[in-house]
Amino acid sequence: MSAASLEIVDRWFAVEPVDERITRIIEPHVHEFVRGNIWQVRGSARDLVIDCGLGVAPLRDECPALFANDPVLVVTHAHLDHMGGAHEFDDRRAHAAEPMGDPRGASIRGAVLRDELGLDEELPDLLITARPAGFDPDAYRLRPAPATTRLVDGDAVDLGDRCLRVLHLPGHTPGSICLFDEASGTLFSGDVIYDDVLLDGLHESDRDDYATSLQRLRDLPVRVVHPGHGDSFDGVRLRELIDDYLAAA
């Protein structure tokens, strides 16, 4: 498929309020495999942005509210659908094991990405169904954006009136993390867990680590999960997903 055959759209992002403090931003013209969630959590002192999409279009142009309150960006892992817009943020945080300065898997051509990441499943030729004006899919590159702060397990992200704890949960990638708001039981899970088949067979995945991470997650008092892909779900569904994975491991 060529870029010339794609519809040109004026807006690339869709903004969906979740509650008075949380907003989800998605890229609706992206294939569901790489259609990641961008989460904004508003705080009294500053805001938190969790993951930042593919980088096909600038977030700052369409979503200026993301940058209005001194945002800290936390990247759950350095795959293209989670760190593509990281270069737009001044305060970028990720685990040291994630190659933010030399990211892998930097194509939106399905066959190329499949080989780069070590995927088993087939993907369409092109992973977008429309494009912003002037965007060339074959010129797409994932821009390096080294973390300005390297996170470790137990670190806190303080927003003033809300504090989230970093959980290092390797398996999907070596440096995959979640953020847990213990006061509300809210988990931002990245690709550690979501309501679909979990990817544990990538070049950099480790199934034993994944099982250990999920067992740890199962024991936490999680009430709601805001994942890296798809819709949110509750703690009951979280434990069902974990139990199903562990039973099949």
Short mmCIF file of C-alpha atoms in Angstrom, two decimals:
data_model
loop_
_atom_site.label_atom_id
_atom_site.label_comp_id
_atom_site.label_asym_id
_atom_site.label_seq_id
_atom_site.Cartn_x
_atom_site.Cartn_y
_atom_site.Cartn_z
CA MET A 1 0.00 0.00 0.00
CA SER A 2 1.34 3.44 -0.88
CA ALA A 3 1.01 6.67 1.06
CA ALA A 4 -0.82 8.19 -1.91
CA SER A 5 -3.72 5.75 -1.41
CA LEU A 6 -4.29 6.76 2.22
CA GLU A 7 -6.95 9.25 3.27
CA ILE A 8 -5.52 12.50 4.64
CA VAL A 9 -7.06 13.46 7.99
CA ASP A 10 -7.04 16.81 9.76
CA ARG A 11 -6.91 15.34 13.26
CA TRP A 12 -4.74 12.39 14.18
CA PHE A 13 -5.63 11.95 17.87
CA ALA A 14 -8.93 11.30 19.67
CA VAL A 15 -9.27 12.59 23.24
CA GLU A 16 -11.54 10.68 25.65
CA PRO A 17 -12.12 11.93 29.22
CA VAL A 18 -12.29 9.04 31.70
CA ASP A 19 -13.05 11.05 34.85
CA GLU A 20 -12.23 14.47 36.28
CA ARG A 21 -8.54 13.51 36.64
CA ILE A 22 -7.77 11.03 33.85
CA THR A 23 -7.92 11.36 30.06
CA ARG A 24 -7.17 8.76 27.41
CA ILE A 25 -5.77 9.73 24.02
CA ILE A 26 -5.65 7.26 21.13
CA GLU A 27 -4.67 7.22 17.46
CA PRO A 28 -7.87 5.95 15.77
CA HIS A 29 -6.32 5.53 12.32
CA VAL A 30 -3.73 3.07 13.58
CA HIS A 31 -4.05 -0.72 13.39
CA GLU A 32 -5.14 -2.12 16.76
CA PHE A 33 -1.84 -3.99 17.18
CA VAL A 34 0.04 -0.70 17.61
CA ARG A 35 -2.86 1.53 18.71
CA GLY A 36 -1.56 2.33 22.17
CA ASN A 37 -3.24 4.33 24.90
CA ILE A 38 -1.79 7.64 26.01
CA TRP A 39 -2.91 8.43 29.57
CA GLN A 40 -2.94 11.88 31.14
CA VAL A 41 -3.28 12.08 34.93
CA ARG A 42 -3.81 15.57 36.31
CA GLY A 43 -2.16 16.56 39.57
CA SER A 44 -2.09 19.69 41.70
CA ALA A 45 1.62 20.34 41.15
CA ARG A 46 2.13 18.78 37.74
CA ASP A 47 0.58 16.30 35.35
CA LEU A 48 1.64 12.80 34.40
CA VAL A 49 1.61 11.44 30.84
CA ILE A 50 1.98 7.68 30.49
CA ASP A 51 3.25 6.60 27.06
CA CYS A 52 3.03 8.79 23.98
CA GLY A 53 1.94 6.93 20.85
CA LEU A 54 3.71 6.34 17.56
CA GLY A 55 5.03 9.81 16.86
CA VAL A 56 3.26 9.97 13.49
CA ALA A 57 1.88 13.42 14.34
CA PRO A 58 3.03 15.92 17.01
CA LEU A 59 1.10 15.68 20.27
CA ARG A 60 1.87 19.30 21.09
CA ASP A 61 -0.06 20.56 18.05
CA GLU A 62 -3.31 18.67 18.68
CA CYS A 63 -3.18 18.03 22.43
CA PRO A 64 -1.69 21.16 24.03
CA ALA A 65 -3.37 20.31 27.36
CA LEU A 66 -0.80 17.54 27.78
CA PHE A 67 1.91 20.17 28.13
CA ALA A 68 0.07 22.79 30.20
CA ASN A 69 1.07 21.69 33.71
CA ASP A 70 4.78 20.83 33.67
CA PRO A 71 4.22 17.20 32.58
CA VAL A 72 6.38 14.26 33.49
CA LEU A 73 6.35 11.57 30.81
CA VAL A 74 6.72 7.97 31.95
CA VAL A 75 7.34 5.48 29.15
CA THR A 76 6.34 1.97 30.20
CA HIS A 77 8.69 0.41 27.63
CA ALA A 78 10.54 1.46 24.49
CA HIS A 79 8.36 0.01 21.73
CA LEU A 80 7.30 2.31 18.91
CA ASP A 81 3.65 2.56 19.96
CA HIS A 82 4.61 3.72 23.46
CA MET A 83 7.55 6.09 22.95
CA GLY A 84 7.04 7.62 19.50
CA GLY A 85 6.32 11.10 20.86
CA ALA A 86 8.82 11.02 23.72
CA HIS A 87 11.12 13.59 22.14
CA GLU A 88 8.40 16.23 22.65
CA PHE A 89 8.75 16.08 26.46
CA ASP A 90 11.50 17.58 28.58
CA ASP A 91 11.04 15.28 31.59
CA ARG A 92 11.22 11.71 30.28
CA ARG A 93 11.36 8.74 32.65
CA ALA A 94 11.80 5.04 31.92
CA HIS A 95 13.57 1.99 33.28
CA ALA A 96 17.30 1.82 32.49
CA ALA A 97 16.83 -1.51 30.68
CA GLU A 98 14.70 0.16 28.00
CA PRO A 99 16.73 1.51 25.02
CA MET A 100 15.12 4.95 24.79
CA GLY A 101 18.25 6.34 23.13
CA ASP A 102 18.47 3.50 20.60
CA PRO A 103 14.93 2.15 20.18
CA ARG A 104 14.16 -1.02 18.26
CA GLY A 105 11.16 -1.87 16.09
CA ALA A 106 10.90 1.37 14.16
CA SER A 107 8.69 0.64 11.16
CA ILE A 108 4.97 0.88 10.47
CA ARG A 109 5.31 -1.63 7.67
CA GLY A 110 3.86 -4.83 9.10
CA ALA A 111 6.38 -7.30 7.66
CA VAL A 112 9.36 -5.20 8.74
CA LEU A 113 8.04 -4.72 12.28
CA ARG A 114 7.23 -8.40 12.55
CA ASP A 115 10.84 -9.33 11.84
CA GLU A 116 12.32 -6.58 14.01
CA LEU A 117 10.33 -7.56 17.10
CA GLY A 118 10.17 -11.33 16.57
CA LEU A 119 6.40 -11.60 16.16
CA ASP A 120 4.68 -14.83 15.19
CA GLU A 121 1.43 -13.33 13.96
CA GLU A 122 0.78 -11.85 10.55
CA LEU A 123 0.29 -8.11 10.24
CA PRO A 124 -1.15 -6.00 7.42
CA ASP A 125 1.27 -4.40 5.00
CA LEU A 126 0.72 -0.94 6.50
CA LEU A 127 -0.22 -0.33 10.14
CA ILE A 128 -2.07 2.94 9.55
CA THR A 129 -5.33 3.45 7.67
CA ALA A 130 -4.99 7.20 7.08
CA ARG A 131 -2.23 9.80 7.41
CA PRO A 132 -1.68 13.40 8.41
CA ALA A 133 -0.92 15.74 5.53
CA GLY A 134 2.69 15.43 4.44
CA PHE A 135 3.39 12.19 6.30
CA ASP A 136 5.24 9.46 4.39
CA PRO A 137 4.94 6.01 6.02
CA ASP A 138 8.20 4.84 4.48
CA ALA A 139 10.07 7.81 5.93
CA TYR A 140 8.82 7.03 9.44
CA ARG A 141 11.56 6.76 12.02
CA LEU A 142 11.38 6.31 15.78
CA ARG A 143 13.28 9.27 17.17
CA PRO A 144 15.75 8.54 19.98
CA ALA A 145 14.70 10.17 23.25
CA PRO A 146 16.99 9.11 26.09
CA ALA A 147 15.39 9.06 29.53
CA THR A 148 16.24 12.11 31.61
CA THR A 149 15.50 10.02 34.73
CA ARG A 150 16.06 6.28 34.97
CA LEU A 151 13.39 4.61 37.05
CA VAL A 152 13.80 1.66 39.37
CA ASP A 153 11.31 -0.47 41.22
CA GLY A 154 9.75 1.44 44.13
CA ASP A 155 10.36 4.94 42.76
CA ALA A 156 7.59 7.45 43.28
CA VAL A 157 6.10 9.84 40.73
CA ASP A 158 4.71 12.70 42.82
CA LEU A 159 2.05 14.93 41.27
CA GLY A 160 1.45 16.97 44.40
CA ASP A 161 -1.86 15.54 45.55
CA ARG A 162 -1.34 12.12 44.02
CA CYS A 163 1.61 9.75 44.09
CA LEU A 164 2.17 6.70 41.90
CA ARG A 165 4.66 3.93 42.61
CA VAL A 166 6.87 2.40 39.93
CA LEU A 167 6.65 -1.40 39.59
CA HIS A 168 9.40 -3.02 37.53
CA LEU A 169 7.70 -6.05 35.99
CA PRO A 170 9.92 -7.59 33.29
CA GLY A 171 8.77 -10.21 30.83
CA HIS A 172 7.26 -8.43 27.85
CA THR A 173 10.52 -6.45 27.74
CA PRO A 174 13.38 -6.36 30.27
CA GLY A 175 12.48 -2.91 31.56
CA SER A 176 8.69 -2.99 31.41
CA ILE A 177 7.05 -1.03 34.20
CA CYS A 178 3.62 -0.28 35.62
CA LEU A 179 2.52 2.66 37.74
CA PHE A 180 0.33 1.98 40.77
CA ASP A 181 -1.70 4.54 42.70
CA GLU A 182 -2.03 2.72 45.99
CA ALA A 183 -4.51 5.22 47.45
CA SER A 184 -7.11 4.55 44.76
CA GLY A 185 -6.07 1.06 43.62
CA THR A 186 -5.49 2.35 40.08
CA LEU A 187 -2.92 0.57 37.92
CA PHE A 188 -1.48 1.91 34.67
CA SER A 189 -0.16 -1.33 33.23
CA GLY A 190 1.49 -0.57 29.89
CA ASP A 191 1.94 -3.86 28.05
CA VAL A 192 2.54 -5.91 31.18
CA ILE A 193 -1.15 -6.78 31.05
CA TYR A 194 -4.15 -5.88 28.90
CA ASP A 195 -7.32 -7.73 27.95
CA ASP A 196 -5.96 -9.73 25.01
CA VAL A 197 -3.27 -12.28 24.20
CA LEU A 198 -0.09 -11.20 26.02
CA LEU A 199 3.05 -10.95 23.89
CA ASP A 200 5.74 -13.02 25.59
CA GLY A 201 7.60 -14.37 22.56
CA LEU A 202 9.35 -11.28 21.25
CA HIS A 203 13.12 -11.25 20.75
CA GLU A 204 13.54 -9.50 24.12
CA SER A 205 10.78 -11.27 26.05
CA ASP A 206 11.31 -13.73 28.90
CA ARG A 207 8.43 -16.03 29.82
CA ASP A 208 9.79 -16.97 33.24
CA ASP A 209 10.18 -13.31 34.17
CA TYR A 210 6.70 -12.64 32.82
CA ALA A 211 5.13 -15.31 35.02
CA THR A 212 6.95 -13.97 38.09
CA SER A 213 5.86 -10.41 37.31
CA LEU A 214 2.22 -11.39 36.85
CA GLN A 215 2.19 -13.35 40.10
CA ARG A 216 3.47 -10.25 41.89
CA LEU A 217 0.81 -8.13 40.20
CA ARG A 218 -1.92 -10.57 41.18
CA ASP A 219 -1.24 -10.01 44.87
CA LEU A 220 -1.70 -6.23 44.72
CA PRO A 221 -5.02 -4.58 45.76
CA VAL A 222 -5.80 -3.35 42.24
CA ARG A 223 -9.32 -2.01 41.66
CA VAL A 224 -9.05 -0.68 38.09
CA VAL A 225 -6.52 -1.18 35.31
CA HIS A 226 -5.78 1.36 32.59
CA PRO A 227 -3.73 -0.69 30.10
CA GLY A 228 -1.39 0.15 27.26
CA HIS A 229 -3.91 -1.17 24.72
CA GLY A 230 -7.68 -1.49 24.70
CA ASP A 231 -10.24 -0.60 27.31
CA SER A 232 -9.88 -0.40 31.07
CA PHE A 233 -11.04 -3.26 33.31
CA ASP A 234 -11.41 -4.05 36.98
CA GLY A 235 -9.34 -6.01 39.47
CA VAL A 236 -11.46 -9.13 39.07
CA ARG A 237 -10.73 -9.25 35.35
CA LEU A 238 -7.04 -8.57 36.07
CA ARG A 239 -6.80 -11.66 38.23
CA GLU A 240 -8.72 -13.75 35.66
CA LEU A 241 -6.27 -12.75 32.94
CA ILE A 242 -3.30 -13.53 35.16
CA ASP A 243 -4.69 -16.89 36.24
CA ASP A 244 -5.37 -17.85 32.60
CA TYR A 245 -1.83 -16.95 31.60
CA LEU A 246 -0.22 -18.79 34.50
CA ALA A 247 -2.34 -21.88 33.93
CA ALA A 248 -1.18 -22.05 30.30
CA ALA A 249 2.47 -21.30 31.03
#
